[in-house]
Coordinates of C-alpha atoms and ligand atoms in Angstrom, one line a residue:
X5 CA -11.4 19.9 -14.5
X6 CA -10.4 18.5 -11.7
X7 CA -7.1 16.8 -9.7
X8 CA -6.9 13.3 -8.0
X9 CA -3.7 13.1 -5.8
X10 CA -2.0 10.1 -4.7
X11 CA 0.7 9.1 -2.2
X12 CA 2.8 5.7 -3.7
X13 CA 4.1 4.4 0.0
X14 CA 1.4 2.8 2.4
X15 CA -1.5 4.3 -0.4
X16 CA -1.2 3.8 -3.8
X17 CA 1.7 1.0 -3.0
X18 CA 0.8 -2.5 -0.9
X19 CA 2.8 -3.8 1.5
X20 CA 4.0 -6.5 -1.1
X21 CA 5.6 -3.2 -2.9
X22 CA 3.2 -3.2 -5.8
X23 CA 0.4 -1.3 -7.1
X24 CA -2.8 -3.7 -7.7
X25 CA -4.6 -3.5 -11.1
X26 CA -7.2 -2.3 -9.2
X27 CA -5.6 0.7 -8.1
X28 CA -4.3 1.0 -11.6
X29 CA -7.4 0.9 -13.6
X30 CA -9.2 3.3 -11.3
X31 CA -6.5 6.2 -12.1
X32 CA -6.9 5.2 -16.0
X33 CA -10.7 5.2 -15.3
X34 CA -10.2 8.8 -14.1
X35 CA -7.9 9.7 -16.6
X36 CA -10.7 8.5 -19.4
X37 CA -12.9 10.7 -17.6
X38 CA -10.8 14.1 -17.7
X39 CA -9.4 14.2 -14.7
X40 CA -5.7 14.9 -14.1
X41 CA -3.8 12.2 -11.8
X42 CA -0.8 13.7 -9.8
X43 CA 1.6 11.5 -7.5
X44 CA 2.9 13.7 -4.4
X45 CA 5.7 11.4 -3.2
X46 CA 8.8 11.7 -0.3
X47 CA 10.4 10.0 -3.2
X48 CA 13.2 11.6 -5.6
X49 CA 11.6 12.1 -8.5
X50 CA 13.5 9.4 -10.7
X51 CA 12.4 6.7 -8.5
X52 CA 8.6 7.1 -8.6
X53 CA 9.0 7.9 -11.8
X54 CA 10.3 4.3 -12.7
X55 CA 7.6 2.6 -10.1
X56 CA 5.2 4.3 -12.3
X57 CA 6.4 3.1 -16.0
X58 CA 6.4 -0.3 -14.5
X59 CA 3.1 -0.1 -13.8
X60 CA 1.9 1.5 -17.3
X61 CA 1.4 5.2 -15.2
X62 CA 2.3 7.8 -16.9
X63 CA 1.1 11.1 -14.5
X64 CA 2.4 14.4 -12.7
X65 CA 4.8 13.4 -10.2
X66 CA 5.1 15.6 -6.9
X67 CA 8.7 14.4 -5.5
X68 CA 10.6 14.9 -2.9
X69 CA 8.4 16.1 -0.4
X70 CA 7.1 19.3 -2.8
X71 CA 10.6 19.9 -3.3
X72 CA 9.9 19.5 -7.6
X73 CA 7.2 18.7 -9.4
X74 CA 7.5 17.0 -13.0
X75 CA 5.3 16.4 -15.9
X76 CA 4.7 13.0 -18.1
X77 CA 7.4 14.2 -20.4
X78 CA 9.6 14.2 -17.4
X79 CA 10.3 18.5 -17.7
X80 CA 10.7 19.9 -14.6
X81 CA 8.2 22.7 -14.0
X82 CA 9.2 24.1 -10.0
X83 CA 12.4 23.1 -7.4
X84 CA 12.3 24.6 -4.3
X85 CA 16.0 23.4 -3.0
X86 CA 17.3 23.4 0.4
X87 CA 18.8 26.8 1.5
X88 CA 22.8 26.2 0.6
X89 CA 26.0 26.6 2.4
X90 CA 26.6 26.3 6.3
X91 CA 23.1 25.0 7.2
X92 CA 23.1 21.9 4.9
X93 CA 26.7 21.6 5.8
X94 CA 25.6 21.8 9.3
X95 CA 23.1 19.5 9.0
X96 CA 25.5 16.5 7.2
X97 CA 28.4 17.0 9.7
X98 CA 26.0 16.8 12.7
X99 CA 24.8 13.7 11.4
X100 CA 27.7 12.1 10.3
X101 CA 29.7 12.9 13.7
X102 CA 26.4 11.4 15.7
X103 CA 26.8 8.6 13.6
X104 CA 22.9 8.9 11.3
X105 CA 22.5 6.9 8.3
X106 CA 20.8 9.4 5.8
X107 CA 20.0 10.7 2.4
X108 CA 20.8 13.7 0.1
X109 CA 18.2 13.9 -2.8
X110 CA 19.4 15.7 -5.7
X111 CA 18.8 16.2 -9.2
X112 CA 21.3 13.5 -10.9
X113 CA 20.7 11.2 -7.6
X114 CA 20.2 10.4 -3.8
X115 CA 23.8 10.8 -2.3
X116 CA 24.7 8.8 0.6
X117 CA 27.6 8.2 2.7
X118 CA 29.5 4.5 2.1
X119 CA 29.5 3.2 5.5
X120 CA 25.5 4.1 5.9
X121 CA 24.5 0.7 5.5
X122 CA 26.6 -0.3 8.1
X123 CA 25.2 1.9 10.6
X124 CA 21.0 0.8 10.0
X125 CA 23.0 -3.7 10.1
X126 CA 24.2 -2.5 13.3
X127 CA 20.8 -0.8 14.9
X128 CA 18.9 -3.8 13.6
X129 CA 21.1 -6.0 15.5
X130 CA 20.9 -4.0 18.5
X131 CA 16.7 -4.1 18.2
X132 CA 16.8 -7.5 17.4
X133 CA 17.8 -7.9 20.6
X134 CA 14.7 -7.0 22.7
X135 CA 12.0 -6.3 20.0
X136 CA 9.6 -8.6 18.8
X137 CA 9.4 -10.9 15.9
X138 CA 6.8 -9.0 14.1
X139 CA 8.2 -5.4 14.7
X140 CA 12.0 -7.1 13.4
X141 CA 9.9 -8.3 10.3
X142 CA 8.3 -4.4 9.9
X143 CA 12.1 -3.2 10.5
X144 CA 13.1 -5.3 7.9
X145 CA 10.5 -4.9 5.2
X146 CA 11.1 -0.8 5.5
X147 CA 14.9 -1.3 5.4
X148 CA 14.5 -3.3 1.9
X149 CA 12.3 -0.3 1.0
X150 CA 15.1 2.5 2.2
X151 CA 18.1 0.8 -0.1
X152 CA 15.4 -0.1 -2.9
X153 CA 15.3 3.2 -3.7
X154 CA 16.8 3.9 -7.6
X155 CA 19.5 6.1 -8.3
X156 CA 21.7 5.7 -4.9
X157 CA 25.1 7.4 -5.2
X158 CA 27.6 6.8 -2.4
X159 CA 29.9 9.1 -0.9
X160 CA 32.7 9.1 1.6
X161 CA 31.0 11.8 3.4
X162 CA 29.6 15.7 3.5
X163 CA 33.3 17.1 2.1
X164 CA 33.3 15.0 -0.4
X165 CA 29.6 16.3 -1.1
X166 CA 30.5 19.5 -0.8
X167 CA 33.4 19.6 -3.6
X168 CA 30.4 19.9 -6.2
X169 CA 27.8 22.7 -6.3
X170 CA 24.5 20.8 -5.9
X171 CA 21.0 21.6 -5.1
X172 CA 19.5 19.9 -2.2
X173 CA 15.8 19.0 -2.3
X174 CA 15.6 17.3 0.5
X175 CA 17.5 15.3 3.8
X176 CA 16.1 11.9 4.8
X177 CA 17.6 10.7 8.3
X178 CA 16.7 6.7 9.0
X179 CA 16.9 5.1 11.9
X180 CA 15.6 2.2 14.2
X181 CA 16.7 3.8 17.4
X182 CA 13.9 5.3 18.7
X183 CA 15.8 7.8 21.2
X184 CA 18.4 8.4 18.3
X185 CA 15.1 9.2 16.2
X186 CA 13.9 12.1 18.6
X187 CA 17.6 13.9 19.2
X188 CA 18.3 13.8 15.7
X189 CA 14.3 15.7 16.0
X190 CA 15.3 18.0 18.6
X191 CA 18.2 18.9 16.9
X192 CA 16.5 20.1 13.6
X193 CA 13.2 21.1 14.4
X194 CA 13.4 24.5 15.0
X195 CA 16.4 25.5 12.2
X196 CA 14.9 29.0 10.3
X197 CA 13.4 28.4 7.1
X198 CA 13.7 24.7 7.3
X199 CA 10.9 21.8 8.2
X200 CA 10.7 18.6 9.1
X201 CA 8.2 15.9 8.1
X202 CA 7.8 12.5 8.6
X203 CA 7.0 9.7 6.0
X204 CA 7.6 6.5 7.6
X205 CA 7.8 5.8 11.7
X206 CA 12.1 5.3 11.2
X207 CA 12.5 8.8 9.5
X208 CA 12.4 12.3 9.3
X209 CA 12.8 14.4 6.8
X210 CA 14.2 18.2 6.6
X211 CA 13.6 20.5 3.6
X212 CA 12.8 23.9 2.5
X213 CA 9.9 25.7 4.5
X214 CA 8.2 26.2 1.6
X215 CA 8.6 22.8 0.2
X216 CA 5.0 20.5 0.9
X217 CA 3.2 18.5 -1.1
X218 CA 0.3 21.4 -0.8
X219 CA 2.1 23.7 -1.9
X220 CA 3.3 21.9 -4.8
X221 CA -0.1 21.2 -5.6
X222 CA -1.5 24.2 -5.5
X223 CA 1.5 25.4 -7.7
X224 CA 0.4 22.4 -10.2
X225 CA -3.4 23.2 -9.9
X226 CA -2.7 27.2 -10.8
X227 CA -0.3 26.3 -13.7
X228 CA -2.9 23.5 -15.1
X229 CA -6.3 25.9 -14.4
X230 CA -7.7 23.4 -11.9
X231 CA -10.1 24.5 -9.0
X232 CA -8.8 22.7 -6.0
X233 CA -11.9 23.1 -4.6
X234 CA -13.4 19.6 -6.3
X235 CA -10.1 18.0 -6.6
X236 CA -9.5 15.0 -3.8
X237 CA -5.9 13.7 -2.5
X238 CA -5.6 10.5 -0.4
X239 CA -2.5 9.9 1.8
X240 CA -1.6 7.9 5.2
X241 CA 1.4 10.1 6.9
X242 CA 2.2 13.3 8.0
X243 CA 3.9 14.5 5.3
X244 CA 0.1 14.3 3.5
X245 CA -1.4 16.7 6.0
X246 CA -0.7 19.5 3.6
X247 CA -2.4 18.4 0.9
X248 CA -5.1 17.1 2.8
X249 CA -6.2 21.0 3.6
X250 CA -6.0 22.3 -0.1
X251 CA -8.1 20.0 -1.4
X252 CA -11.9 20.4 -1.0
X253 CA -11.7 16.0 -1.2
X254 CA -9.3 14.7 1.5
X255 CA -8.9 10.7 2.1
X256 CA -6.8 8.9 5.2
X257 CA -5.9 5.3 4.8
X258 CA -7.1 3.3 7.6
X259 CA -3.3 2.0 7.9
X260 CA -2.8 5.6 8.8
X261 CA -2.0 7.0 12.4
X262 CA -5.0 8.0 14.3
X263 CA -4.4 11.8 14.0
X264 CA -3.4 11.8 10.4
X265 CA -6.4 9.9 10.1
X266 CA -8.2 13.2 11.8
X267 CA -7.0 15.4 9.6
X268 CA -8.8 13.9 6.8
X269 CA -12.2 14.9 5.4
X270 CA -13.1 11.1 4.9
X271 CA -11.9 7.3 5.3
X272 CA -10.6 4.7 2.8
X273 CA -9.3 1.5 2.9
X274 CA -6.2 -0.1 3.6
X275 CA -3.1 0.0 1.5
X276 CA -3.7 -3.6 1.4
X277 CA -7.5 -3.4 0.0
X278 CA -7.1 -0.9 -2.6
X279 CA -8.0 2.0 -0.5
X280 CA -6.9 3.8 -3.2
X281 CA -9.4 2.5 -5.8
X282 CA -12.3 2.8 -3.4
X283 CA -11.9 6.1 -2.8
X284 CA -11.4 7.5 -6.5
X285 CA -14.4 5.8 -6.8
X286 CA -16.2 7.2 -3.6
X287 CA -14.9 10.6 -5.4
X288 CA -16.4 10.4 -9.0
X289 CA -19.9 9.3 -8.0
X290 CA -19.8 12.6 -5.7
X291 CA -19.0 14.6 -8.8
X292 CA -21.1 12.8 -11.6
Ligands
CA351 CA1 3.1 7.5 2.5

């Protein structure tokens, strides 16, 4: 037995938003064969989960970041939540008074202050002012991807939040302002037990130390009996690295940066010419 992991955004997902029959048939191929297919995704769970049923997928879903993993019959078999209290009151009050549009993924939803939408209208305005048309079109597509997301729950802000007594997977902080991007950075990087990952250039992303998609996935391998050493995962951002070094079969997209691109054992395609496909396939002629 053996594991194929996929990232859905910039991997297993084009730049249209969809997944190509390609793509598709070459996890059902794998499936036919024996192999178990697991998506690792910065997504909440309940989100990939409905990307995947419209596409006829029906796998182990990796959300959050590694902050839960959940099977096809949607049980939830590991949460590794934020640490609670001050810090992730900390966190939403620093954000909040600097003025961050951002994310809190929970169980029953992603929880996000009312007036965040605002906030990315107005730093797109400000970049249209000096940036190009093609990075404005970029800015736009991955703003169309942000509020896509299923199962948004607005809030007037952190107190309100806190009223409830809810487990945090995960903070996403968006932005298009570069310089806002890198204090927000500076501010969180170094907060104990906490890390900060990246899945798209406009965000970063804080969550439990332990919380990666390697981890999870060597959780999921342990509780399934499944050598990681013939198992392959395919990604294109930094929050793939870790799963790219517990898996004995590691794949970059060639939309990926250059240094995630270095971290991986081998090249695929793009997201764009079922990089995916190609290198499931590369995979089981290796193992035949
Ligand atoms: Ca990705």
């Amino acid at each position: 037995m053996s594991i194929i992991t996929i990232d859905l955004d910039g991997t297993l997902i084009n730049d249209q938003h969809k997944i190509c029959d390609e793509n598709i048939q070459a996890i059902q191929n794998a499936q036919n064969q024996g192999y178990e297919v697991v998506i690792a995704t910065g997504r909440a769970y309940f989100d990939a989960k409905e990307i995947l049923k419209k596409n006829n997928l029906s796998l182990y879903i990796i959300g959050a970041n590694g902050a839960t993993i959940h099977n096809m019959a949607g049980e939830n078999l590991l949460t590794v939540p934020m640490p609670t209290g001050h810090v992730t009151r900390n966190i939403m009050q620093w954000l909040e008074e600097h003025q961050y549009y951002y994310e809190v993924f929970c169980e029953d939803g992603i929880y996000t202050p009312s007036y965040g939408r605002e906030i990315l209208n107005t730093e797109l305005a400000q970049e249209r002012q000096f940036r190009t048309a093609d990075r404005i079109d970029v800015m736009e597509v991955a703003l169309s991807k942000q509020l896509g997301q299923i199962g948004f729950r607005q809030m007037h802000g952190y107190q309100d939040f806190f009223a409830n007594d809810k487990k945090i997977f995960n903070i996403l902080v968006f932005t298009f302002d570069e310089e806002k991007k890198k204090r927000g950075i500076k501010k969180f990087k170094n907060i104990p037990n906490l890390t900060l990952v990246h899945s798209s250039p406009f965000n970063f992303e804080l969550e439990h130390v332990d919380a990666s998609k390697g981890n999870a996935l060597v959780y999921l391998a342990k509780k399934l009996g499944i050598d990681l050493e013939r198992s392959m995962a395919v990604g294109d951002s930094g929050n793939d690295v870790s799963m790219f070094k517990v898996v004995s079969d590691s794949f970059a997209m060639t939309n990926a940066d250059g240094d995630i691109q270095k971290q991986a054992k081998y090249m695929t395609k793009n997201n764009n010419e079922q990089g995916v496909a190609h290198a499931i396939y590369q995979f089981l002629g290796k193992n035949k």
